[in-house]
Structure formats: C-alpha cells, structure tokens
Coordinates of C-alpha atoms in Angstrom, one line a residue:
Chain A
M1 CA -0.4 0.2 -0.2
K2 CA 2.7 2.1 0.9
A3 CA 4.9 1.3 -1.6
Q4 CA 2.1 1.6 -4.2
T5 CA 1.1 5.9 -2.7
L6 CA 5.1 6.5 -3.1
A7 CA 4.4 5.3 -7.0
K8 CA 2.1 7.2 -7.7
S9 CA 3.2 10.5 -5.6
G10 CA 6.7 9.7 -7.6
G11 CA 4.9 9.5 -10.9
L12 CA 3.4 12.9 -10.2
V13 CA 6.1 15.1 -9.7
V14 CA 7.9 13.0 -13.0
L15 CA 4.4 14.7 -15.0
L16 CA 4.5 18.0 -13.8
V17 CA 8.8 18.3 -13.9
F18 CA 7.8 17.0 -17.5
A19 CA 5.0 19.6 -18.0
V20 CA 7.0 22.6 -16.5
L21 CA 9.7 21.3 -18.5
F22 CA 8.2 21.1 -22.5
P23 CA 8.0 24.5 -23.8
Q24 CA 11.7 25.0 -22.7
V25 CA 12.4 21.4 -24.7
F26 CA 10.3 22.2 -27.6
S27 CA 10.5 26.0 -27.5
N28 CA 8.9 26.3 -30.8
P29 CA 5.5 28.1 -31.4
S30 CA 3.9 25.6 -33.5
V31 CA 4.2 22.7 -30.5
T32 CA 3.7 25.1 -27.6
N33 CA 0.5 26.4 -29.3
Y34 CA -0.5 22.9 -28.9
G35 CA 0.4 22.3 -24.8
V36 CA -1.5 26.1 -24.1
L37 CA -4.7 24.9 -25.8
A38 CA -4.5 21.1 -25.1
L39 CA -4.2 22.7 -20.7
V40 CA -6.3 25.1 -21.4
F41 CA -9.4 22.1 -22.4
A42 CA -8.0 20.1 -19.5
T43 CA -8.8 22.4 -17.5
A44 CA -11.9 22.4 -18.6
A45 CA -11.9 19.1 -18.5
V46 CA -11.2 18.9 -15.0
G47 CA -14.0 21.6 -14.5
W48 CA -16.9 19.6 -15.7
H49 CA -15.8 16.8 -13.6
I50 CA -16.3 18.7 -10.5
F51 CA -19.8 18.9 -11.1
S52 CA -20.5 16.4 -13.7
G53 CA -18.8 13.1 -13.4
N54 CA -19.1 14.0 -9.7
T55 CA -22.7 14.0 -9.9
G56 CA -23.8 11.7 -13.3
Y57 CA -25.6 14.9 -14.3
I58 CA -24.6 15.5 -17.5
A59 CA -24.0 19.0 -18.4
L60 CA -23.4 20.3 -21.6
G61 CA -23.5 23.8 -21.5
Q62 CA -20.5 24.6 -19.9
A63 CA -19.2 27.0 -22.9
V64 CA -22.0 29.1 -21.4
F65 CA -19.3 29.9 -18.6
F66 CA -16.6 29.6 -20.7
G67 CA -17.2 32.0 -23.3
S68 CA -19.3 34.0 -21.2
G69 CA -15.7 34.5 -18.9
A70 CA -14.0 35.1 -22.4
Y71 CA -16.4 37.6 -22.7
A72 CA -15.7 39.3 -19.6
M73 CA -12.6 39.7 -19.9
G74 CA -12.8 41.2 -23.6
I75 CA -15.4 43.7 -22.2
A76 CA -14.2 44.6 -19.2
A77 CA -10.5 45.7 -20.9
R78 CA -12.4 47.2 -23.7
D79 CA -14.3 49.4 -21.4
W80 CA -11.8 49.9 -18.8
H81 CA -9.4 50.8 -21.3
M82 CA -6.7 48.1 -19.7
Q83 CA -3.3 47.6 -21.7
A84 CA -0.7 44.7 -21.9
T85 CA -0.2 42.6 -19.0
A86 CA -2.9 44.4 -16.6
V87 CA -5.4 42.5 -18.5
F88 CA -4.1 39.5 -16.4
E89 CA -5.7 41.2 -13.4
L90 CA -8.9 40.8 -15.3
L91 CA -8.8 36.9 -14.3
P92 CA -10.1 36.5 -11.0
L93 CA -13.2 38.7 -12.8
S94 CA -14.1 35.6 -15.5
A95 CA -13.8 33.5 -12.6
V96 CA -16.3 35.4 -10.3
T97 CA -18.3 35.9 -13.7
G98 CA -19.1 32.2 -14.2
A99 CA -19.6 31.4 -10.6
L100 CA -22.2 34.4 -11.0
I101 CA -23.6 32.9 -14.0
A102 CA -23.1 29.7 -12.1
I103 CA -26.4 30.1 -9.8
P104 CA -29.7 31.1 -12.0
F105 CA -28.2 28.8 -14.4
G106 CA -28.0 26.3 -11.4
L107 CA -31.6 27.1 -10.0
I108 CA -33.1 26.9 -13.1
A109 CA -31.2 23.6 -14.5
L110 CA -30.5 21.7 -11.4
R111 CA -34.4 21.2 -10.3
V112 CA -34.6 18.4 -13.4
R113 CA -32.7 15.7 -14.0
R114 CA -31.4 13.3 -16.7
H115 CA -32.3 13.7 -19.8
T116 CA -34.0 16.4 -19.2
F117 CA -31.1 18.3 -17.8
I118 CA -28.9 17.8 -20.9
V119 CA -32.0 19.9 -22.8
V120 CA -31.8 22.8 -20.1
T121 CA -28.5 23.0 -20.5
I122 CA -28.3 23.0 -24.5
A123 CA -31.0 25.2 -24.1
I124 CA -29.4 27.7 -21.7
F125 CA -26.2 27.7 -24.2
F126 CA -28.0 28.8 -27.0
I127 CA -29.5 31.7 -25.1
F128 CA -26.0 32.7 -24.3
Q129 CA -24.7 32.2 -28.0
L130 CA -27.9 34.3 -28.6
M131 CA -27.4 37.1 -26.2
A132 CA -23.9 38.0 -27.5
F133 CA -24.5 37.6 -30.9
N134 CA -27.4 40.8 -30.3
F135 CA -26.3 42.5 -27.1
W136 CA -25.3 46.4 -27.7
F137 CA -21.9 45.3 -25.7
T138 CA -20.5 42.3 -27.2
G139 CA -19.7 43.5 -30.2
G140 CA -22.2 41.7 -32.7
S141 CA -21.2 38.3 -35.3
S142 CA -17.4 40.1 -35.3
G143 CA -16.9 39.9 -31.8
L144 CA -14.6 41.3 -28.7
G145 CA -10.5 41.5 -29.6
S146 CA -7.9 41.9 -27.0
P147 CA -5.6 44.7 -26.3
F148 CA -2.1 44.0 -27.8
L149 CA 0.9 41.9 -26.0
S150 CA 4.1 43.1 -27.2
W151 CA 5.6 39.1 -26.6
A152 CA 7.6 37.5 -29.6
P153 CA 5.9 33.9 -30.5
V154 CA 8.1 32.0 -28.3
P155 CA 7.8 34.0 -24.7
Y156 CA 4.9 34.6 -26.0
N157 CA 3.4 31.3 -25.9
R158 CA 5.4 30.0 -23.1
N159 CA 3.4 32.5 -20.7
F160 CA 0.7 31.4 -22.1
Y161 CA 1.6 27.6 -21.2
Y162 CA 2.9 28.3 -18.5
I163 CA -0.4 30.6 -16.9
A164 CA -3.2 27.8 -18.4
L165 CA -0.4 24.9 -16.9
A166 CA -1.2 26.6 -13.3
C167 CA -4.9 27.0 -14.0
A168 CA -5.4 23.0 -14.7
V169 CA -3.2 22.5 -11.6
G170 CA -4.9 24.3 -9.7
A171 CA -8.3 22.5 -10.8
I172 CA -6.8 19.7 -10.6
V173 CA -6.0 19.8 -6.9
I174 CA -9.0 21.2 -6.2
A175 CA -11.2 18.8 -8.2
W176 CA -8.6 16.4 -5.6
L177 CA -9.6 17.8 -3.0
V178 CA -13.8 18.4 -3.2
G179 CA -12.9 14.2 -3.9
R180 CA -12.0 13.5 -1.1
S181 CA -14.6 15.3 1.5
R182 CA -17.3 14.7 2.3
F183 CA -19.0 17.4 0.3
G184 CA -17.8 15.0 -2.7
L185 CA -19.1 11.8 -0.5
Q186 CA -22.1 13.9 -1.4
L187 CA -21.6 14.7 -4.7
R188 CA -21.5 10.7 -5.1
A189 CA -24.0 9.4 -2.6
I190 CA -26.5 11.9 -5.6
R191 CA -24.8 10.0 -8.1
D192 CA -26.0 7.2 -7.1
D193 CA -29.5 8.2 -5.8
E194 CA -30.2 11.3 -5.4
D195 CA -33.5 11.0 -3.4
R196 CA -31.7 8.3 -0.8
A197 CA -29.6 11.2 0.1
R198 CA -31.8 13.3 0.6
G199 CA -33.4 11.2 2.8
L200 CA -30.4 10.7 4.6
G201 CA -30.3 14.8 5.5
V202 CA -27.8 15.7 2.0
K203 CA -29.8 18.8 1.0
A204 CA -28.7 18.0 -2.5
M205 CA -30.2 21.2 -4.5
Q206 CA -27.3 23.8 -2.3
V207 CA -24.6 20.3 -2.7
K208 CA -25.3 20.3 -6.4
M209 CA -25.4 24.3 -6.6
A210 CA -21.9 24.1 -4.8
A211 CA -19.9 21.8 -7.1
Y212 CA -21.6 23.6 -10.2
M213 CA -20.7 27.1 -9.0
I214 CA -17.1 25.6 -8.7
S215 CA -17.2 23.9 -12.4
G216 CA -18.1 26.8 -13.8
T217 CA -15.6 29.5 -12.0
I218 CA -12.6 27.1 -12.8
T219 CA -14.3 26.8 -17.3
A220 CA -15.4 30.8 -17.0
L221 CA -11.5 31.6 -15.8
I222 CA -9.8 29.1 -18.3
G223 CA -12.0 30.7 -21.1
G224 CA -10.9 34.2 -20.2
V225 CA -7.3 33.1 -20.4
W226 CA -8.1 31.4 -24.2
F227 CA -9.6 34.8 -25.1
Y228 CA -6.1 36.8 -24.3
Y229 CA -4.1 33.9 -26.0
L230 CA -6.3 34.2 -29.4
N231 CA -6.7 38.1 -28.7
Q232 CA -10.1 38.1 -30.3
V233 CA -13.7 36.1 -29.2
Q234 CA -16.9 35.7 -31.2
P235 CA -20.1 34.5 -30.7
Q236 CA -19.5 31.2 -32.4
T237 CA -16.4 30.3 -30.9
G238 CA -17.0 31.4 -27.4
F239 CA -20.1 30.3 -27.1
N240 CA -19.4 26.5 -29.3
P241 CA -21.9 23.8 -29.5
L242 CA -18.8 21.7 -30.8
F243 CA -17.2 22.6 -27.2
D244 CA -19.2 20.9 -24.5
L245 CA -19.6 17.6 -27.5
T246 CA -15.4 17.8 -27.3
L247 CA -15.2 18.2 -23.4
V248 CA -17.8 14.9 -23.0
L249 CA -16.0 12.7 -25.7
M250 CA -12.3 13.6 -24.3
I251 CA -13.7 12.8 -21.0
F252 CA -15.2 9.4 -22.2
F253 CA -12.4 9.0 -24.0
G254 CA -10.1 9.4 -21.1
G255 CA -12.0 8.0 -18.9
Y256 CA -15.5 9.3 -17.3
G257 CA -15.1 9.6 -13.0
S258 CA -11.9 10.4 -12.7
I259 CA -10.0 13.0 -12.8
A260 CA -6.6 11.6 -14.2
G261 CA -9.1 10.1 -17.0
S262 CA -10.3 13.8 -17.9
V263 CA -6.7 15.0 -17.9
L264 CA -5.5 12.3 -20.3
G265 CA -8.6 12.3 -22.5
A266 CA -8.3 16.0 -22.6
L267 CA -4.4 15.8 -23.8
I268 CA -4.8 14.0 -26.4
I269 CA -8.2 14.4 -28.1
E270 CA -6.8 18.1 -28.3
P271 CA -3.6 17.6 -29.7
L272 CA -4.5 15.2 -32.2
S273 CA -7.3 17.0 -33.7
L274 CA -5.2 20.1 -33.8
W275 CA -2.4 18.1 -35.6
L276 CA -5.4 16.6 -37.9
N277 CA -6.0 20.2 -38.9
T278 CA -2.7 20.3 -40.4
I279 CA -2.6 17.0 -42.5
P280 CA -3.2 19.0 -46.6
A281 CA -4.8 15.5 -47.1
L282 CA -6.9 15.1 -45.0
N283 CA -8.7 18.9 -45.5
G284 CA -12.1 18.2 -44.4
F285 CA -12.2 14.9 -44.0
N286 CA -9.9 15.4 -40.4
E287 CA -13.4 15.6 -38.0
I288 CA -14.3 12.6 -40.0
V289 CA -11.2 10.9 -38.9
L290 CA -11.2 12.0 -35.4
G291 CA -14.5 10.8 -35.0
A292 CA -13.7 7.2 -36.1
I293 CA -10.6 7.1 -33.6
L294 CA -13.0 8.3 -31.2
L295 CA -15.9 5.4 -32.0
L296 CA -13.4 2.6 -31.9
V297 CA -11.6 3.2 -28.6
L298 CA -15.6 3.9 -26.7
L299 CA -16.0 0.6 -29.1
F300 CA -13.5 -1.3 -27.6
M301 CA -13.0 0.4 -24.7
P302 CA -16.8 1.7 -23.1
R303 CA -15.2 3.2 -20.1
G304 CA -12.5 5.5 -21.7
I305 CA -8.9 4.3 -21.3
L306 CA -7.5 4.9 -18.2
P307 CA -10.3 2.0 -16.2
T308 CA -9.9 -0.2 -18.7
G309 CA -6.2 0.1 -18.8
A310 CA -6.1 -0.6 -15.4
E311 CA -8.3 -3.0 -15.4
F312 CA -6.1 -4.8 -18.2
I313 CA -2.9 -4.4 -15.8
T314 CA -4.3 -5.8 -12.9
K315 CA -5.7 -8.9 -14.8
I316 CA -2.0 -9.4 -16.1
R317 CA -0.9 -8.9 -12.8
T318 CA -3.5 -11.3 -10.4
R319 CA -3.3 -13.5 -13.6
G320 CA -4.2 -17.3 -12.0
R321 CA -5.7 -15.9 -9.0
P322 CA -8.8 -15.7 -7.9
A323 CA -10.2 -13.0 -9.1
V324 CA -13.0 -12.9 -6.3
V325 CA -12.0 -13.9 -2.5
P326 CA -15.1 -16.2 -1.8
A327 CA -17.5 -14.7 1.1
T328 CA -18.8 -16.6 3.2
T329 CA -22.7 -15.9 3.8
I330 CA -23.5 -13.9 6.9
G331 CA -25.9 -15.9 8.8
A332 CA -23.7 -19.2 8.8
A333 CA -20.8 -17.5 9.9
P334 CA -20.9 -16.3 13.8
S335 CA -17.7 -17.4 13.9
A336 CA -16.1 -14.9 11.4
T337 CA -17.5 -11.9 13.2
P338 CA -15.7 -12.0 16.8
S339 CA -15.7 -8.3 17.2
A340 CA -19.9 -8.6 17.4
P341 CA -20.4 -9.1 21.1
S342 CA -18.0 -6.6 22.5
V343 CA -19.8 -3.9 20.3
S344 CA -23.2 -3.4 21.1
S345 CA -21.1 -0.9 23.6
G346 CA -24.4 0.7 23.8
G347 CA -25.6 -0.8 26.9
A348 CA -25.5 -4.3 26.0
R349 CA -26.3 -7.6 27.9
Chain B
M1 CA -45.8 6.9 27.2
T2 CA -46.7 10.1 24.8
T3 CA -47.4 9.6 21.2
L4 CA -44.1 10.2 19.1
L5 CA -45.4 10.1 15.6
R6 CA -49.1 10.7 14.6
T7 CA -50.8 11.2 11.6
E8 CA -54.3 12.8 10.9
G9 CA -56.8 12.4 7.7
I10 CA -53.8 12.1 5.4
T11 CA -55.5 11.8 1.3
K12 CA -53.6 11.3 -1.5
A13 CA -54.8 10.8 -4.6
Y14 CA -52.6 9.8 -7.9
G15 CA -55.1 10.9 -11.0
G16 CA -58.0 8.7 -9.9
V17 CA -56.5 6.6 -7.7
Q18 CA -57.3 7.6 -3.8
A19 CA -54.1 6.0 -2.4
L20 CA -54.7 7.6 1.2
N21 CA -57.9 8.1 2.7
G22 CA -57.9 9.1 5.8
A23 CA -55.4 7.3 6.7
E24 CA -54.9 7.8 10.9
I25 CA -51.6 6.2 12.9
A26 CA -50.3 7.0 16.4
V27 CA -47.2 5.8 17.4
E28 CA -45.8 5.6 21.1
E29 CA -42.9 6.7 21.9
G30 CA -40.2 3.7 23.0
T31 CA -42.4 1.2 21.0
I32 CA -42.5 -1.2 18.3
A33 CA -45.1 -0.6 15.8
G34 CA -46.6 -2.5 13.2
L35 CA -48.5 -1.2 9.9
I36 CA -49.8 -4.1 7.9
G37 CA -52.2 -4.2 5.4
P38 CA -53.1 -5.9 1.6
N39 CA -50.9 -4.6 -1.6
G40 CA -51.8 -1.3 -2.2
S41 CA -53.6 -0.2 0.8
G42 CA -51.5 2.6 1.0
K43 CA -48.7 1.4 2.8
T44 CA -46.2 2.4 1.5
T45 CA -48.0 5.6 0.0
L46 CA -48.1 7.4 3.9
F47 CA -44.4 6.5 4.6
N48 CA -43.6 8.7 1.7
V49 CA -45.8 11.2 2.9
I50 CA -44.4 10.9 6.8
T51 CA -41.0 11.2 5.1
G52 CA -41.4 14.0 3.5
Y53 CA -41.1 12.0 -0.2
E54 CA -44.9 12.8 -1.0
R55 CA -46.7 15.8 -0.1
P56 CA -50.2 14.7 1.1
D57 CA -53.4 16.4 -0.9
A58 CA -55.2 16.7 2.9
G59 CA -54.4 16.1 6.5
E60 CA -51.4 16.2 9.0
V61 CA -48.4 14.8 10.3
W62 CA -46.9 15.3 14.3
F63 CA -44.0 14.4 15.4
A64 CA -43.1 14.9 18.8
D65 CA -46.1 17.3 18.9
R66 CA -44.4 19.5 16.3
P67 CA -46.6 19.2 12.7
I68 CA -43.9 18.0 10.0
T69 CA -46.4 18.1 6.8
G70 CA -44.7 18.6 3.7
L71 CA -41.3 18.8 4.9
A72 CA -38.4 18.1 2.6
P73 CA -36.9 14.8 3.3
D74 CA -33.9 16.3 4.4
K75 CA -35.8 18.0 7.2
V76 CA -37.7 15.1 8.3
F77 CA -34.9 13.2 8.5
A78 CA -32.9 16.0 10.8
A79 CA -36.0 16.4 13.5
G80 CA -35.2 12.5 13.7
I81 CA -37.1 10.3 11.4
G82 CA -35.2 7.2 9.1
R83 CA -36.4 5.2 6.8
T84 CA -35.5 2.8 4.8
F85 CA -37.2 1.6 1.8
Q86 CA -38.9 -1.6 0.3
L87 CA -36.6 -2.4 -2.5
T88 CA -33.6 -1.4 -0.8
R89 CA -32.2 1.6 -1.7
I90 CA -28.3 1.6 -0.8
F91 CA -25.6 3.5 -3.0
P92 CA -24.2 0.7 -4.9
R93 CA -21.1 3.0 -6.4
L94 CA -20.0 4.1 -2.8
T95 CA -17.9 1.7 0.1
V96 CA -20.4 0.8 2.4
I97 CA -18.6 2.1 4.8
E98 CA -19.4 5.4 2.8
N99 CA -23.2 4.7 2.9
M100 CA -22.1 4.7 6.5
L101 CA -20.9 8.1 6.6
I102 CA -23.4 10.1 4.4
A103 CA -25.6 9.4 7.1
A104 CA -23.3 10.3 9.6
Q105 CA -22.4 13.8 8.6
A106 CA -25.9 14.9 8.3
K107 CA -26.3 15.1 12.0
D108 CA -22.7 17.6 12.6
R109 CA -23.3 20.4 10.0
P110 CA -19.8 21.6 9.2
R111 CA -18.9 25.2 10.8
N112 CA -17.3 26.5 7.8
M113 CA -17.7 26.6 4.3
L114 CA -13.6 25.2 5.1
A115 CA -14.6 22.6 7.1
W116 CA -16.6 20.5 4.0
F117 CA -13.2 20.4 2.7
G118 CA -12.0 18.4 5.7
R119 CA -12.2 15.2 6.6
D120 CA -10.5 15.2 10.3
A121 CA -13.9 14.9 11.8
W122 CA -14.9 11.8 10.1
T123 CA -12.8 9.9 12.5
H124 CA -15.1 9.2 15.4
H125 CA -17.7 9.2 12.7
R126 CA -15.9 5.8 11.1
R127 CA -15.6 4.2 14.4
H128 CA -19.2 4.8 15.5
A129 CA -20.1 3.6 12.0
M130 CA -17.7 0.7 12.2
E131 CA -19.4 -0.5 15.4
L132 CA -23.0 -0.2 13.4
L133 CA -21.7 -2.7 10.4
A134 CA -20.5 -5.4 13.2
F135 CA -23.5 -4.5 15.1
V136 CA -25.5 -5.7 11.4
G137 CA -22.8 -8.3 11.1
I138 CA -21.5 -6.7 7.9
E139 CA -18.1 -5.2 9.2
R140 CA -16.1 -7.4 7.5
H141 CA -17.7 -5.7 3.9
A142 CA -17.1 -2.3 5.2
N143 CA -14.3 -1.5 2.0
V144 CA -16.1 -3.2 -0.5
L145 CA -18.8 -1.4 -3.1
A146 CA -21.8 -1.6 -1.6
G147 CA -23.1 -2.3 -4.8
S148 CA -21.6 -6.1 -4.9
L149 CA -23.6 -6.8 -1.7
S150 CA -26.0 -9.6 -1.7
Y151 CA -29.7 -8.5 -1.3
G152 CA -30.0 -9.3 2.3
Q153 CA -26.4 -7.7 2.9
R154 CA -28.3 -4.5 1.7
K155 CA -31.2 -4.7 3.5
L156 CA -28.7 -4.6 7.0
L157 CA -26.7 -2.0 5.3
E158 CA -29.7 0.4 4.9
L159 CA -30.3 -0.3 8.4
A160 CA -26.8 0.2 9.8
Y161 CA -26.9 3.2 8.1
V162 CA -30.1 4.7 9.2
L163 CA -29.0 3.3 12.7
V164 CA -26.0 6.0 12.0
A165 CA -27.6 9.1 12.5
D166 CA -29.4 8.0 15.8
P167 CA -32.9 9.1 14.8
A168 CA -35.7 9.2 17.7
V169 CA -38.2 7.4 15.0
I170 CA -37.4 4.3 12.8
L171 CA -39.7 3.5 9.6
L172 CA -39.1 -0.3 8.3
D173 CA -40.3 -1.0 5.0
E174 CA -40.4 -4.6 4.7
P175 CA -37.1 -5.3 7.0
A176 CA -38.2 -9.2 6.0
G177 CA -38.5 -8.9 2.7
G178 CA -37.2 -11.3 0.8
V179 CA -34.8 -12.6 3.3
N180 CA -33.5 -16.1 4.1
P181 CA -35.1 -17.0 7.6
T182 CA -31.6 -16.7 10.1
L183 CA -31.8 -13.8 8.4
I184 CA -34.9 -12.3 9.6
N185 CA -34.3 -13.9 13.4
M186 CA -31.5 -11.5 12.9
I187 CA -33.5 -8.5 12.1
A188 CA -36.0 -9.2 14.7
D189 CA -33.3 -9.3 17.1
R190 CA -32.0 -6.5 16.4
I191 CA -34.9 -4.3 16.3
R192 CA -36.0 -6.1 19.8
Q193 CA -32.2 -5.0 20.9
L194 CA -33.0 -1.8 19.7
N195 CA -36.1 -0.7 21.1
A196 CA -35.4 -3.0 24.8
E197 CA -32.0 -0.8 25.2
Q198 CA -31.7 2.3 23.8
G199 CA -35.6 3.1 23.5
K200 CA -35.9 3.6 20.2
T201 CA -38.8 3.8 18.5
F202 CA -40.4 1.8 15.3
L203 CA -42.8 1.7 12.5
L204 CA -42.6 -1.1 10.2
V205 CA -44.4 -2.5 7.5
E206 CA -44.5 -6.3 6.8
H207 CA -45.9 -8.7 5.3
N208 CA -45.1 -11.6 7.3
M209 CA -46.9 -12.0 10.3
E210 CA -45.4 -13.9 12.9
F211 CA -42.1 -11.0 12.0
V212 CA -45.1 -8.4 12.9
M213 CA -47.1 -10.3 15.4
G214 CA -44.1 -11.7 17.4
L215 CA -42.3 -7.9 17.5
C216 CA -44.9 -5.3 18.0
A217 CA -46.6 -3.8 20.7
T218 CA -49.2 -2.1 17.8
I219 CA -50.2 -2.9 14.8
T220 CA -52.5 -0.5 12.3
V221 CA -54.2 -1.9 9.8
L222 CA -54.9 -0.2 6.1
E223 CA -56.9 -0.8 3.7
S224 CA -57.5 1.6 0.4
G225 CA -55.8 4.1 2.0
A226 CA -57.9 4.2 5.7
T227 CA -57.6 2.9 8.7
V228 CA -59.7 -0.7 9.8
V229 CA -58.8 -0.8 13.0
S230 CA -55.6 -0.3 15.3
G231 CA -54.7 -2.5 18.2
A232 CA -52.6 -5.0 20.1
P233 CA -51.7 -8.1 18.1
D234 CA -54.5 -10.0 20.2
I235 CA -56.7 -7.7 18.5
I236 CA -56.0 -7.5 15.4
R237 CA -55.9 -11.5 14.8
S238 CA -59.6 -11.9 16.0
D239 CA -60.4 -8.6 14.5
K240 CA -63.2 -9.8 11.7
R241 CA -62.7 -6.9 9.6
V242 CA -58.8 -7.9 9.8
L243 CA -59.4 -11.2 8.5
D244 CA -62.3 -10.2 5.7
A245 CA -59.8 -7.8 4.6
Y246 CA -55.6 -9.3 4.9
L247 CA -55.5 -12.1 6.5
G248 CA -58.0 -14.4 5.2
A249 CA -59.3 -17.3 5.9
D250 CA -55.8 -18.9 6.0
L251 CA -54.6 -17.4 9.2
D252 CA -58.0 -18.0 10.3
E253 CA -57.4 -22.1 9.8
D254 CA -54.2 -21.7 10.5
D255 CA -55.2 -20.4 14.8
G256 CA -55.1 -23.6 16.2
T257 CA -51.0 -24.1 14.9
A258 CA -49.6 -22.1 14.1
A259 CA -50.7 -19.0 15.7
E260 CA -49.3 -20.9 18.9
P261 CA -46.0 -20.1 18.8
V262 CA -46.5 -16.5 17.7
L263 CA -47.7 -16.7 20.8
N264 CA -46.0 -18.0 23.1
K265 CA -42.4 -15.7 21.1
E266 CA -44.3 -12.5 21.8
T267 CA -44.8 -12.9 25.7
G268 CA -41.4 -14.6 25.7
R269 CA -39.9 -10.8 25.4

C-alpha cells in the first residue's frame, strides 16, 4: 500500500516536471500552441468533472461559462481601457462571472434530472450564444478583440503555457480536494440515488449548486485565458456548440468519473485534433477521422482508456489467482464476526 | 407514554387512484408499531408522506407535537425520523463505509465552508459506523462497493446507516421482505435489542405476519388508504374486518396450529 502511494506521488512529480520543462525543450511556437490549448481543455475537463463527473448530471452547457469568461474579460478590458499585462488582472473577474452565472443557470437546470437536465443546459447555452450575437455590448457577430501583447512568439506561447498550466494544476488540486471531502461524498451519493441521499439529510440542491459554481468558476477562468491567448472571441467560437461535445468526448475517451481520465482525454484529443487539422490530405475530412478514432476507442474501451487500461493491468498482475475471494454468508458464519458481542457498546447485556 | 409520531386524516390521490383516504396512525414513544394491510392499501405511500417524499392532499403529520407535514426529506431526517425502503436503496458505487458516512454527516453540520473540504471530523464517525456495521454483522465488508453486497446484506446495511444518525423513530418498509429465515430472526433480534436497550421507536410495514405479530406492541391495519383498526396483536388477529380484508381465511384456519408459537414468542419477550 505504501509502495503504491510512493509510486503514485513519484509518477505525479515526474509528470509535473515534464509539464514544466515542456516549453523549454520544445520552444517552437507551433508545438507550444498544442500545449497551451491542451491545457486549456484539460482545465475545462477537470471543471466538468467536479460537477458532472461526481454527480452524474451530464452538463452540456459548459460553453456558457467558457464564453462568458472570455467575454467578461474582453468587455472589461475594452471599457476600462486596460492594456498589455494589466489585462491578466481581469482573470479573477472572469472566474467570478462564471460563479455568478452558475447561480441562475443552476436554479433552473438543477431542478430537473437526466435527459431533461441535458436538454435544459443545451437550451441555456443557445440563449447565451444568441445574447452574444445580439447585445449592444458584445460586439455582435464580429465579437471582441483583446488588447495587444507585445511579446515575441516564443515567450508569448511559453508564458501562456505556464498560465494555463497553473490553472490546470489548480483545478486538479481543487477536484482532488472535493473528491476526498465529505462534500465530494455527498456529490457521489447524489449520483447513485439522489432521493435516498436527501432522505439521509443531504441538502441536494445546495450541494449540487456549490459544485456547479465551482465548475463554472474554473471553466470561466480558463475561458478568459483562452480569449487573451487568441486575442479574440466571437459568438460562435466563445459559445461554440462543439465545445461541450468535445469536452464530453475527451472525458469519455479518457475515463469518465476520474480526474486523471478527464485530464488524459483532453491531453490526447486536443493535440490530436489540432494535428489532424494540419494534414493537407485530410482537409475537410479531419473531423471524420477524429470521430472514427473516438468511435473505435469507445467500441473497444467503452469506459475510457484509463479504467480499461487499469483493468487490463490488474488482470495481468493477478493472473492465476481467483478473481473474487469467496465470501461466507452472514448467517452461516457467526465465528467470522468475533468482534460482534463486544460491539453493542450501547449498553448490551 | 407519549405519542411520538401521529398522522391525522391523510389523503393522497394519484390521478383517479385514491392511495390514502384518511389514514390515521399513532406511534407511542419507545414502542415497536406495525403497519399492515393488503397490497395497494397505501402503506408505503403513508411512509412517503411521513418522510417528506410525498406531499399529502390533506391531513397532518405530527412528530413530537410538532407539525412536519410537507417538510423536505432531509429536514424530516434531521428532525429525527429515519427510514428504509421496500426495495433497498443503498449507494451502489460507494463503499459500505462511505454509505454509512453519508448518513453520519447529516448529524453534525460543518462549522464553515472550509470544513466541507476537511475530513478531520470523520474519525469518530468512522468508528461509530464500524460499530454499527458490526452490530448488524457486515463489518467485514466495510471497504467493498455496496453494489456488490447480496440482497440481505443490503437490507442490513440500510438498517445500519439509518441507525448511524441516531433517529428517534425508525420507519422500516418490509425489513423481512425477500430475506432468508436466519437473517429474518437476526433482523428481528436487532430491532428488539435497539428498542429494549436504547428505547428506539419503530414503525414497520411487513407482510410476514409471524414477524409482525412477534415484534409489535400495536398494529395498525390499513385498507384502501384508510385505517381499519388499531390495537394489540391479539385484537388484530381476531378482528373480523381484518380477517376479511387482509389476513383472510388462511390465518383463520392456521390459528389453532401456527398461532400458538407466535403467541409464545410474543409473551416471551
């Protein structure tokens, strides 16, 4: 057990060192571009996991937070005449915007469950896209541009890489803290049987809302980073219907319900899809190829690569041993519960 | 002895079906009460109304002289009424001990936001939870997923995690349903023990007449959503309306043979 924990933390340190060194080793901006966008999606995927992965409520309206974070930054930078690196001070504003939008969004969507919840999140998503197209302060269909950053291409990408990495690590830490806390336990109880959880004193609406707000905060924050990185946002890119689809595909690809799976899915799918875009022969077909790869993976690893891979490793390691230790039935084995008599400490005879 | 849980004139209709039609029940503090009746007589609906899963069309639920009609399930639970379900409802993808902790955390609310992320307060919950698991005899399974438990073990787990929050009244919906005879006896023993040693009040719905008659001090009979009669097992057994509506001729014939040991068991306590 201890060796396992050690191996795990060792692995994490190696991963983190690799992540930190990546832009130093591969300084080519077209390579670091992959890194920045992969980390943006990894952060968003972890944000999705905190709410949807834990509660089982499949949210397809995360682009609402992503786009709102981007727009909040763009609008504030424009109206407050902010320049260059000072714009980064607006990132907390993006995050708060996400949390605030999650409140009315959640009050509507979290009243319903399952398929209805999915449909409601999609509907709200389209309302936001329409608002971005039509409000006077959002720049209409041409969207918003960001202030200019006078960094050369190499440090430009590298700096954004580290900002995105910090966001991703922060999101992972939050997700981990949520997962091990009683809050996370309540979220997973809601996933298994919400009504039963309520009957055991779980304030389901409050707990779901809190998780949704955390999720919205993280997604909006990374939306702000993404906006400043690309220097622009339009209604159809900020509030992109493919955003949520991509996010969910990444998570189901990597492993639904686990932090590592969500991150892994994003780190594989996003660079892959960017790379497919660059192949001239695939021009126009790249999304079909990506779709086919995803379908194949889902066909052979329906629970995602991480859980299926872990099962495979366990299978190899435990080959020859019985899969399940035979359990004795309760009534038949009184001798197996030697502690039973001493336990009725509530005043037993 | 005071009445701890009481309903008055509860009515509840689903479309054209009148599930409850003036159901009345009174549970004295520190007793084991039974609720019987034919299928569809509204027993589970009454449980749902009491525990806040259903809102009654009319009528009142009183708990310790406080109206709790229409409170949300988590509030009813916090007030001190725990329940189990007819089809056991556990959290299959949580471990057995995690199932227990869900109910345990309802009792002490964290002091602040940050405490929600902590796990410091869990040690004593964990110990209490393990004691209760041992009490029902499934502590060996504490770290397996609850979904891998057998049906009988799930029944025990459900009983244990209702107990963990230390409710004043425990509503059991068919605790002996679909469970093997050895386990039925064990469940009955545990209920009796909790009642005798800790003064826990129980209200249970059950079709196993031997189980009910042997355990309960008072029994209420429901039919078509209304209370037919309420009283001690002897009275219920000989009540003509109950025989017609529910127990039927079968038990009437059995009375000479099978009823005797049941009586013994009852008086033996």
